[in-house]
Amino acid sequence: MREISYARAGMEALVEEMRRDPTTIHLATDAPPSLVEEFGEARIRATPITENAFSGIAIGAAGSGLRPIVNWSMVTFCFVAMDQIVNQASKIHYMFGGQQTFPIVFRSSVGGGTSLAAQHSQSPYSMFMNLAGLKLILPATPYDMKGLLKSAIRDNNPVLSFESTRLMGFKGEVPDDDYTIPLGVADVKRTGSDITVVALAWLVHEALAAAEEMAKEGVSVEVVDPRTLFPMDNETIRASVQKTGRLVIADEAGPTAGAAAEIAALVTEDAATFAALKAPPKRVCALQVPIPYSPGLENHVFPDRNRIIAGIREVMAAG
Amino acid sequence: MTASPELQREMLRQMQTIRRFEERASDDYHNGAIYGVVHCYIGEEAVAVGVCSALNKDDQIISNHRGHGHCIAKGADLNRMMAELYGRQDGYCKGKGGSMHIADFSIGMLGANGIVGGGLSIVTGAGLAAQLEGKGRVAVCFFGDGASNAGSFHESLNIAARWKLPMLYVCEHNSWAANTSSRMTHARDDVASRAAGYGIPGVVVDGNDVLAVYEAATDAVARARAGEGPTLIECKTYRWRAHTERPGAADPRPLEEIAAWMAKDPIQHLVDDLKQQQGQYSDAEFQALDDAVMSAVAAAVAFAEASPFPAPEAALDDVFAD
Ligand SMILES: Cc1ncc(C[n+]2csc(CCOP(=O)(O)OP(=O)(O)O)c2C)c(N)n1
Ligand SMILES: [Mg+2]
């Protein structure tokens, strides 16, 4: 099968869905020339630098029959649009009694590792998990990127697509034919029997490397990628932990009130899964600080395969 | 374009309906049948009615926290509005929205909104959709003088002007944002003058003269439908009641200021206009109109009272669409 990059897979999903559905439009501060060439300036809008306005415009356009795809570029820039995301997009369907659908995709890149310092190295998805009314995808492979983004564009709700900066050039197999991946279905990226590592985005790959390393020591690691943060596939995660009895959660975001905390809670509050635990779950996350600039500092803050290995060893030793 | 006598009578009916609906909403808020908060539109009826009279059913509007008048002027059903205020199952939002969130997408009413300035960009998206659809629909934003100072005002007007969106931005300049006078907050009191910065027409009208509002809106709608872009219309008006109906809420506005504006009652203004048109209107006719309006409002209350409260578990419905 052909291999394409994570970024390319996202572009293919966008282009194919825009061909499929003439009601799709694209709003971003830059209009990619290839898109303008194919779809024209009417559908591919170069907006002024007005994240608040063009996020709101997407909501109004969605409520009036279009299917806007917004690209905030970095997640950093969506914070000036928080009113539209938090007060409007997440609630508008519910608040109006379900009378209208608001199919919108908001794309943005997340994560660090590129010495861009605090403002441009953020992974704030748990802030949005805490709102009811948004769906959230976080793909880790080109295959997942394409299939999830297509589902997001076809979904009748606002969907936030968080896309890992570190993975943009990462290549993987993607079939030529049209496919989608349903939202809310986790993927077991590697099966194992001794310990479950639930990993997000870039850390899926670090967890797979850690699993390879641990296999040499005779520890069988299962790697689960939730792929969507809302809806979260509780069943797959719980089933894996019931099988292995041990859990490490790896996330590039900080641990406090984060996705990792939510995953720990959904495992421990379920009686059957709790009963199967042989050791306390362990979070392997970024340190809870703004992301620093200098490479030595930045590397110290982010989790990686070595910290996942250390986490696995700790949990294995605990029981 | 001037309004026909029939249209003028219809405008009067709508304005009186808003007035009586708001009086009832206020009463029922104070007697506990309506919850949360209510912002009355009394005194500003000519703005919503004048603008919406220039629109077609499939044109779209967005409103703010003071939204009942805009709903009624766009043709919303009083029964379902009142049921929403009463928190009932047959309300427009099945009891999930209340006063600040009444919407009826089927008549192009994209919703009241509790965030000052929140609707400006959303309705600009409706304008974009209208432009892409190419059927000549227009989109209208109602917002206050307070909202005119929010960043979303500038962002939205710049985009709408640049993209020549078929839009009307209608500022209801009542000189107060909650308890703060616009004299304290506006670098320049006229909002319409800002239109020059976007290269679009900026029009100031007497917002208590429904026929003047209608004429300004008709011109702006024609311009929008012709693909010439948005217009900013500033309607000078005044709210008669305090910012909200909340008991004991402060109202720092000078009594003489309130009295002076109440003397410029937009409903009386139209009645006088109709009378001046040589025997076209009698007090008896107005009385009959008011009787009909009062019974429509009473029927809305009866409808609301008869509608059940939603089942508590319905709180879990409609978070997501299918
Ligand atoms: C962003 C935001 N800030 C503050 C408020 C509280 N608030 C509600 S209405 C209002 C005044 C709005 O004034 P204006 O836009 O002139 O509308 P008016 O009430 O005069 O019709 C304020 C401050 C709010 N709802 N949203
Ligand atoms: Mg005001």
GROMACS .gro file of C-alpha atoms and ligand atoms in nm, chain B residues 44 65-66 144-147 172-178 239, ligand 2:
model
   16
  363GLU     CA    1  -3.787   5.020   2.085
  384HIS     CA    2  -3.036   3.942   2.499
  385ARG     CA    3  -3.333   4.176   2.435
  463GLY     CA    4  -2.697   4.744   2.094
  464ASP     CA    5  -2.478   5.047   2.136
  465GLY     CA    6  -2.294   4.842   2.399
  466ALA     CA    7  -2.218   4.565   2.152
  491GLU     CA    8  -3.024   4.993   1.846
  492HIS     CA    9  -2.867   5.295   2.006
  493ASN     CA   10  -3.060   5.341   2.329
  494SER     CA   11  -2.769   5.525   2.492
  495TRP     CA   12  -2.729   5.273   2.770
  496ALA     CA   13  -2.554   4.940   2.809
  497ALA     CA   14  -2.702   4.800   3.128
  558ARG     CA   15  -3.583   5.153   2.642
  643MG      MG   16  -2.795   4.993   2.468
   0.00000   0.00000   0.00000
